Amino acid sequence: MPHADSSLIPSSITTKVDFWQHVYSQLEALLEGQRNWVSNLSNASSLIFNALAAFPSHFGTEEKAVNWCGFYLHESQLPLPRFGTKHPPPTRDTQLLLLGPFCGKPACQFITVSPPRKARGVCADAHNQHQTLIVEDVESYPGHIACDGETQSEIVCPMVLKTESGEDVHLGVLDLDCVGQKGFGEEDREGLERIVRLIVEGCDW
Ligand code: SME
């Protein structure tokens, strides 16, 4: 099967539970034999974005659609320079999530997650609170960062690596956005958390 076809949704799939199970199986196949996080996160964001676009009944109405799916990764996990030349260097202990592989329009390059700069936004909150956040209406979420004015709801799921010594390493988050309000609910939380575990365990960090 061509790789692109992994984001097609068979007509037999009619529920969110079956949808996320299907995406999980397709992702398992895509990740097989590859542990590089750049490659795996790139295909994961493309798969989730395009699978949702191919399954409009996920949102129950045509006015809603996925408009962004991607990763923000904690800078300590990345062998990358902290900053390019466009932004002033952050104060010494500032910690950031950096934009990772995604599918959708261009987005904020970084998100502050700890003092002395103020943590702000759904991604920072999900990362800091170590829990998935579902935002039904971004307008009513204090501190929401509007990378795209079209986004009206979102779900952000933290990526947590369990080390052999039992320590939790907070790698970053998966962010999924929708152009309608109430785009995501509990079934999406369960489906995405399972997918995020598959991604985290399927890569070398
Ligand atoms: N809305 C997010 C920022 C990321 S973009 O939506 C892609 C937030 O509030 O953290």
PDB file of N, CA, C and O in Angstrom, residues 119-173:
ATOM      1  N   ALA A 119       4.437  31.363  31.784  1.00  0.00           N
ATOM      2  CA  ALA A 119       3.908  30.297  30.942  1.00  0.00           C
ATOM      3  C   ALA A 119       2.528  30.728  30.470  1.00  0.00           C
ATOM      4  O   ALA A 119       1.755  31.301  31.226  1.00  0.00           O
ATOM      5  N   ARG A 120       2.225  30.472  29.225  1.00  0.00           N
ATOM      6  CA  ARG A 120       0.950  30.940  28.685  1.00  0.00           C
ATOM      7  C   ARG A 120       0.491  29.981  27.590  1.00  0.00           C
ATOM      8  O   ARG A 120       1.301  29.503  26.801  1.00  0.00           O
ATOM      9  N   GLY A 121      -0.821  29.724  27.550  1.00  0.00           N
ATOM     10  CA  GLY A 121      -1.390  28.950  26.461  1.00  0.00           C
ATOM     11  C   GLY A 121      -1.732  27.521  26.849  1.00  0.00           C
ATOM     12  O   GLY A 121      -1.332  27.021  27.904  1.00  0.00           O
ATOM     13  N   VAL A 122      -2.485  26.882  25.966  1.00  0.00           N
ATOM     14  CA  VAL A 122      -2.973  25.528  26.239  1.00  0.00           C
ATOM     15  C   VAL A 122      -1.812  24.531  26.237  1.00  0.00           C
ATOM     16  O   VAL A 122      -1.746  23.633  27.082  1.00  0.00           O
ATOM     17  N   CYS A 123      -0.889  24.698  25.295  1.00  0.00           N
ATOM     18  CA  CYS A 123       0.240  23.760  25.214  1.00  0.00           C
ATOM     19  C   CYS A 123       1.092  23.831  26.488  1.00  0.00           C
ATOM     20  O   CYS A 123       1.457  22.792  27.055  1.00  0.00           O
ATOM     21  N   ALA A 124       1.401  25.049  26.926  1.00  0.00           N
ATOM     22  CA  ALA A 124       2.211  25.209  28.142  1.00  0.00           C
ATOM     23  C   ALA A 124       1.471  24.614  29.344  1.00  0.00           C
ATOM     24  O   ALA A 124       2.077  23.926  30.179  1.00  0.00           O
ATOM     25  N   ASP A 125       0.174  24.859  29.435  1.00  0.00           N
ATOM     26  CA  ASP A 125      -0.586  24.347  30.586  1.00  0.00           C
ATOM     27  C   ASP A 125      -0.633  22.817  30.588  1.00  0.00           C
ATOM     28  O   ASP A 125      -0.453  22.180  31.626  1.00  0.00           O
ATOM     29  N   ALA A 126      -0.874  22.219  29.422  1.00  0.00           N
ATOM     30  CA  ALA A 126      -0.918  20.747  29.353  1.00  0.00           C
ATOM     31  C   ALA A 126       0.440  20.164  29.721  1.00  0.00           C
ATOM     32  O   ALA A 126       0.535  19.167  30.447  1.00  0.00           O
ATOM     33  N   HIS A 127       1.494  20.813  29.250  1.00  0.00           N
ATOM     34  CA  HIS A 127       2.856  20.342  29.558  1.00  0.00           C
ATOM     35  C   HIS A 127       3.132  20.464  31.060  1.00  0.00           C
ATOM     36  O   HIS A 127       3.605  19.524  31.694  1.00  0.00           O
ATOM     37  N   ASN A 128       2.798  21.612  31.627  1.00  0.00           N
ATOM     38  CA  ASN A 128       3.116  21.848  33.041  1.00  0.00           C
ATOM     39  C   ASN A 128       2.219  21.061  33.991  1.00  0.00           C
ATOM     40  O   ASN A 128       2.635  20.663  35.068  1.00  0.00           O
ATOM     41  N   GLN A 129       0.966  20.846  33.573  1.00  0.00           N
ATOM     42  CA  GLN A 129       0.028  20.121  34.450  1.00  0.00           C
ATOM     43  C   GLN A 129       0.088  18.610  34.234  1.00  0.00           C
ATOM     44  O   GLN A 129      -0.584  17.843  34.921  1.00  0.00           O
ATOM     45  N   HIS A 130       0.841  18.180  33.244  1.00  0.00           N
ATOM     46  CA  HIS A 130       1.010  16.755  32.921  1.00  0.00           C
ATOM     47  C   HIS A 130      -0.330  16.084  32.651  1.00  0.00           C
ATOM     48  O   HIS A 130      -0.561  14.945  33.075  1.00  0.00           O
ATOM     49  N   GLN A 131      -1.214  16.797  31.970  1.00  0.00           N
ATOM     50  CA  GLN A 131      -2.496  16.172  31.633  1.00  0.00           C
ATOM     51  C   GLN A 131      -3.034  16.731  30.317  1.00  0.00           C
ATOM     52  O   GLN A 131      -2.717  17.850  29.923  1.00  0.00           O
ATOM     53  N   THR A 132      -3.871  15.902  29.673  1.00  0.00           N
ATOM     54  CA  THR A 132      -4.503  16.325  28.428  1.00  0.00           C
ATOM     55  C   THR A 132      -5.519  17.418  28.728  1.00  0.00           C
ATOM     56  O   THR A 132      -6.296  17.311  29.668  1.00  0.00           O
ATOM     57  N   LEU A 133      -5.507  18.474  27.907  1.00  0.00           N
ATOM     58  CA  LEU A 133      -6.480  19.551  28.065  1.00  0.00           C
ATOM     59  C   LEU A 133      -7.362  19.618  26.822  1.00  0.00           C
ATOM     60  O   LEU A 133      -6.856  19.611  25.693  1.00  0.00           O
ATOM     61  N   ILE A 134      -8.666  19.664  27.065  1.00  0.00           N
ATOM     62  CA  ILE A 134      -9.626  19.840  25.980  1.00  0.00           C
ATOM     63  C   ILE A 134     -10.217  21.236  26.146  1.00  0.00           C
ATOM     64  O   ILE A 134     -10.766  21.562  27.200  1.00  0.00           O
ATOM     65  N   VAL A 135     -10.083  22.058  25.113  1.00  0.00           N
ATOM     66  CA  VAL A 135     -10.616  23.426  25.174  1.00  0.00           C
ATOM     67  C   VAL A 135     -11.754  23.529  24.158  1.00  0.00           C
ATOM     68  O   VAL A 135     -11.534  23.453  22.948  1.00  0.00           O
ATOM     69  N   GLU A 136     -12.972  23.683  24.667  1.00  0.00           N
ATOM     70  CA  GLU A 136     -14.142  23.693  23.770  1.00  0.00           C
ATOM     71  C   GLU A 136     -14.273  25.007  23.019  1.00  0.00           C
ATOM     72  O   GLU A 136     -14.815  25.056  21.923  1.00  0.00           O
ATOM     73  N   ASP A 137     -13.795  26.095  23.656  1.00  0.00           N
ATOM     74  CA  ASP A 137     -13.893  27.420  23.023  1.00  0.00           C
ATOM     75  C   ASP A 137     -12.638  28.206  23.409  1.00  0.00           C
ATOM     76  O   ASP A 137     -12.500  28.641  24.553  1.00  0.00           O
ATOM     77  N   VAL A 138     -11.750  28.382  22.460  1.00  0.00           N
ATOM     78  CA  VAL A 138     -10.457  29.004  22.792  1.00  0.00           C
ATOM     79  C   VAL A 138     -10.612  30.453  23.273  1.00  0.00           C
ATOM     80  O   VAL A 138      -9.783  30.951  24.028  1.00  0.00           O
ATOM     81  N   GLU A 139     -11.695  31.118  22.839  1.00  0.00           N
ATOM     82  CA  GLU A 139     -11.911  32.517  23.255  1.00  0.00           C
ATOM     83  C   GLU A 139     -12.059  32.635  24.762  1.00  0.00           C
ATOM     84  O   GLU A 139     -11.736  33.654  25.358  1.00  0.00           O
ATOM     85  N   SER A 140     -12.585  31.581  25.361  1.00  0.00           N
ATOM     86  CA  SER A 140     -12.823  31.657  26.806  1.00  0.00           C
ATOM     87  C   SER A 140     -11.682  31.026  27.605  1.00  0.00           C
ATOM     88  O   SER A 140     -11.797  30.838  28.816  1.00  0.00           O
ATOM     89  N   TYR A 141     -10.572  30.681  26.936  1.00  0.00           N
ATOM     90  CA  TYR A 141      -9.442  30.084  27.658  1.00  0.00           C
ATOM     91  C   TYR A 141      -8.404  31.163  27.952  1.00  0.00           C
ATOM     92  O   TYR A 141      -7.797  31.714  27.031  1.00  0.00           O
ATOM     93  N   PRO A 142      -8.172  31.471  29.238  1.00  0.00           N
ATOM     94  CA  PRO A 142      -7.217  32.535  29.562  1.00  0.00           C
ATOM     95  C   PRO A 142      -5.821  32.198  29.038  1.00  0.00           C
ATOM     96  O   PRO A 142      -5.315  31.105  29.305  1.00  0.00           O
ATOM     97  N   GLY A 143      -5.250  33.115  28.297  1.00  0.00           N
ATOM     98  CA  GLY A 143      -3.876  32.919  27.824  1.00  0.00           C
ATOM     99  C   GLY A 143      -3.730  32.132  26.553  1.00  0.00           C
ATOM    100  O   GLY A 143      -2.613  31.890  26.093  1.00  0.00           O
ATOM    101  N   HIS A 144      -4.851  31.710  25.978  1.00  0.00           N
ATOM    102  CA  HIS A 144      -4.760  30.940  24.731  1.00  0.00           C
ATOM    103  C   HIS A 144      -3.910  31.695  23.701  1.00  0.00           C
ATOM    104  O   HIS A 144      -4.046  32.904  23.528  1.00  0.00           O
ATOM    105  N   ILE A 145      -3.020  30.962  23.027  1.00  0.00           N
ATOM    106  CA  ILE A 145      -2.174  31.581  21.998  1.00  0.00           C
ATOM    107  C   ILE A 145      -2.820  31.311  20.638  1.00  0.00           C
ATOM    108  O   ILE A 145      -2.973  30.147  20.242  1.00  0.00           O
ATOM    109  N   ALA A 146      -3.192  32.380  19.962  1.00  0.00           N
ATOM    110  CA  ALA A 146      -3.887  32.236  18.677  1.00  0.00           C
ATOM    111  C   ALA A 146      -2.873  32.242  17.536  1.00  0.00           C
ATOM    112  O   ALA A 146      -2.560  33.280  16.973  1.00  0.00           O
ATOM    113  N   CYS A 147      -2.356  31.065  17.216  1.00  0.00           N
ATOM    114  CA  CYS A 147      -1.444  30.972  16.065  1.00  0.00           C
ATOM    115  C   CYS A 147      -2.236  31.158  14.782  1.00  0.00           C
ATOM    116  O   CYS A 147      -1.710  31.625  13.787  1.00  0.00           O
ATOM    117  N   ASP A 148      -3.513  30.753  14.816  1.00  0.00           N
ATOM    118  CA  ASP A 148      -4.391  30.872  13.644  1.00  0.00           C
ATOM    119  C   ASP A 148      -5.747  31.343  14.149  1.00  0.00           C
ATOM    120  O   ASP A 148      -6.377  30.657  14.965  1.00  0.00           O
ATOM    121  N   GLY A 149      -6.174  32.514  13.677  1.00  0.00           N
ATOM    122  CA  GLY A 149      -7.444  33.089  14.131  1.00  0.00           C
ATOM    123  C   GLY A 149      -8.639  32.198  13.820  1.00  0.00           C
ATOM    124  O   GLY A 149      -9.719  32.378  14.377  1.00  0.00           O
ATOM    125  N   GLU A 150      -8.468  31.228  12.941  1.00  0.00           N
ATOM    126  CA  GLU A 150      -9.594  30.344  12.592  1.00  0.00           C
ATOM    127  C   GLU A 150      -9.848  29.284  13.656  1.00  0.00           C
ATOM    128  O   GLU A 150     -10.926  28.725  13.740  1.00  0.00           O
ATOM    129  N   THR A 151      -8.839  28.989  14.469  1.00  0.00           N
ATOM    130  CA  THR A 151      -8.997  27.921  15.464  1.00  0.00           C
ATOM    131  C   THR A 151     -10.029  28.316  16.523  1.00  0.00           C
ATOM    132  O   THR A 151      -9.969  29.408  17.074  1.00  0.00           O
ATOM    133  N   GLN A 152     -10.961  27.409  16.797  1.00  0.00           N
ATOM    134  CA  GLN A 152     -11.953  27.687  17.846  1.00  0.00           C
ATOM    135  C   GLN A 152     -11.931  26.697  18.994  1.00  0.00           C
ATOM    136  O   GLN A 152     -12.462  26.965  20.061  1.00  0.00           O
ATOM    137  N   SER A 153     -11.363  25.519  18.751  1.00  0.00           N
ATOM    138  CA  SER A 153     -11.253  24.562  19.861  1.00  0.00           C
ATOM    139  C   SER A 153      -9.993  23.731  19.655  1.00  0.00           C
ATOM    140  O   SER A 153      -9.462  23.664  18.543  1.00  0.00           O
ATOM    141  N   GLU A 154      -9.531  23.121  20.754  1.00  0.00           N
ATOM    142  CA  GLU A 154      -8.329  22.304  20.600  1.00  0.00           C
ATOM    143  C   GLU A 154      -8.193  21.253  21.698  1.00  0.00           C
ATOM    144  O   GLU A 154      -8.886  21.316  22.723  1.00  0.00           O
ATOM    145  N   ILE A 155      -7.310  20.313  21.420  1.00  0.00           N
ATOM    146  CA  ILE A 155      -6.960  19.306  22.431  1.00  0.00           C
ATOM    147  C   ILE A 155      -5.441  19.205  22.432  1.00  0.00           C
ATOM    148  O   ILE A 155      -4.812  19.182  21.364  1.00  0.00           O
ATOM    149  N   VAL A 156      -4.861  19.191  23.631  1.00  0.00           N
ATOM    150  CA  VAL A 156      -3.402  19.110  23.740  1.00  0.00           C
ATOM    151  C   VAL A 156      -3.055  17.971  24.699  1.00  0.00           C
ATOM    152  O   VAL A 156      -3.548  17.922  25.832  1.00  0.00           O
ATOM    153  N   CYS A 157      -2.220  17.071  24.223  1.00  0.00           N
ATOM    154  CA  CYS A 157      -1.899  15.856  24.974  1.00  0.00           C
ATOM    155  C   CYS A 157      -0.387  15.816  25.268  1.00  0.00           C
ATOM    156  O   CYS A 157       0.420  15.886  24.340  1.00  0.00           O
ATOM    157  N   PRO A 158       0.003  15.732  26.532  1.00  0.00           N
ATOM    158  CA  PRO A 158       1.436  15.699  26.858  1.00  0.00           C
ATOM    159  C   PRO A 158       2.104  14.397  26.411  1.00  0.00           C
ATOM    160  O   PRO A 158       1.463  13.340  26.387  1.00  0.00           O
ATOM    161  N   MET A 159       3.387  14.517  26.092  1.00  0.00           N
ATOM    162  CA  MET A 159       4.188  13.344  25.720  1.00  0.00           C
ATOM    163  C   MET A 159       5.117  13.032  26.895  1.00  0.00           C
ATOM    164  O   MET A 159       6.008  13.838  27.204  1.00  0.00           O
ATOM    165  N   VAL A 160       4.888  11.886  27.522  1.00  0.00           N
ATOM    166  CA  VAL A 160       5.680  11.548  28.706  1.00  0.00           C
ATOM    167  C   VAL A 160       6.406  10.228  28.481  1.00  0.00           C
ATOM    168  O   VAL A 160       5.783   9.206  28.193  1.00  0.00           O
ATOM    169  N   LEU A 161       7.731  10.287  28.617  1.00  0.00           N
ATOM    170  CA  LEU A 161       8.554   9.081  28.465  1.00  0.00           C
ATOM    171  C   LEU A 161       8.838   8.513  29.849  1.00  0.00           C
ATOM    172  O   LEU A 161       9.313   9.223  30.733  1.00  0.00           O
ATOM    173  N   LYS A 162       8.512   7.219  30.041  1.00  0.00           N
ATOM    174  CA  LYS A 162       8.844   6.547  31.306  1.00  0.00           C
ATOM    175  C   LYS A 162      10.218   5.911  31.151  1.00  0.00           C
ATOM    176  O   LYS A 162      10.397   5.057  30.290  1.00  0.00           O
ATOM    177  N   THR A 163      11.157   6.315  31.971  1.00  0.00           N
ATOM    178  CA  THR A 163      12.488   5.713  31.861  1.00  0.00           C
ATOM    179  C   THR A 163      12.513   4.382  32.614  1.00  0.00           C
ATOM    180  O   THR A 163      11.598   4.082  33.392  1.00  0.00           O
ATOM    181  N   GLU A 164      13.581   3.618  32.394  1.00  0.00           N
ATOM    182  CA  GLU A 164      13.686   2.324  33.070  1.00  0.00           C
ATOM    183  C   GLU A 164      13.736   2.491  34.581  1.00  0.00           C
ATOM    184  O   GLU A 164      13.312   1.628  35.335  1.00  0.00           O
ATOM    185  N   SER A 165      14.255   3.637  35.039  1.00  0.00           N
ATOM    186  CA  SER A 165      14.335   3.864  36.491  1.00  0.00           C
ATOM    187  C   SER A 165      13.018   4.422  37.050  1.00  0.00           C
ATOM    188  O   SER A 165      12.939   4.779  38.217  1.00  0.00           O
ATOM    189  N   GLY A 166      11.981   4.492  36.185  1.00  0.00           N
ATOM    190  CA  GLY A 166      10.674   4.920  36.660  1.00  0.00           C
ATOM    191  C   GLY A 166      10.454   6.428  36.658  1.00  0.00           C
ATOM    192  O   GLY A 166       9.420   6.921  37.100  1.00  0.00           O
ATOM    193  N   GLU A 167      11.428   7.143  36.106  1.00  0.00           N
ATOM    194  CA  GLU A 167      11.309   8.606  36.069  1.00  0.00           C
ATOM    195  C   GLU A 167      10.427   9.031  34.870  1.00  0.00           C
ATOM    196  O   GLU A 167      10.446   8.392  33.827  1.00  0.00           O
ATOM    197  N   ASP A 168       9.652  10.091  35.050  1.00  0.00           N
ATOM    198  CA  ASP A 168       8.864  10.650  33.945  1.00  0.00           C
ATOM    199  C   ASP A 168       9.651  11.766  33.274  1.00  0.00           C
ATOM    200  O   ASP A 168      10.062  12.723  33.932  1.00  0.00           O
ATOM    201  N   VAL A 169       9.859  11.661  31.967  1.00  0.00           N
ATOM    202  CA  VAL A 169      10.510  12.744  31.226  1.00  0.00           C
ATOM    203  C   VAL A 169       9.441  13.404  30.356  1.00  0.00           C
ATOM    204  O   VAL A 169       8.784  12.745  29.546  1.00  0.00           O
ATOM    205  N   HIS A 170       9.253  14.705  30.549  1.00  0.00           N
ATOM    206  CA  HIS A 170       8.207  15.424  29.821  1.00  0.00           C
ATOM    207  C   HIS A 170       8.784  15.988  28.526  1.00  0.00           C
ATOM    208  O   HIS A 170       9.514  16.973  28.526  1.00  0.00           O
ATOM    209  N   LEU A 171       8.456  15.293  27.439  1.00  0.00           N
ATOM    210  CA  LEU A 171       9.103  15.573  26.157  1.00  0.00           C
ATOM    211  C   LEU A 171       8.499  16.754  25.423  1.00  0.00           C
ATOM    212  O   LEU A 171       9.176  17.423  24.652  1.00  0.00           O
ATOM    213  N   GLY A 172       7.202  16.973  25.625  1.00  0.00           N
ATOM    214  CA  GLY A 172       6.518  18.026  24.879  1.00  0.00           C
ATOM    215  C   GLY A 172       5.041  17.701  24.797  1.00  0.00           C
ATOM    216  O   GLY A 172       4.500  17.009  25.658  1.00  0.00           O
ATOM    217  N   VAL A 173       4.385  18.175  23.737  1.00  0.00           N
ATOM    218  CA  VAL A 173       2.940  17.947  23.608  1.00  0.00           C
ATOM    219  C   VAL A 173       2.567  17.711  22.143  1.00  0.00           C
ATOM    220  O   VAL A 173       3.277  18.131  21.231  1.00  0.00           O
TER     221      VAL A 173
END
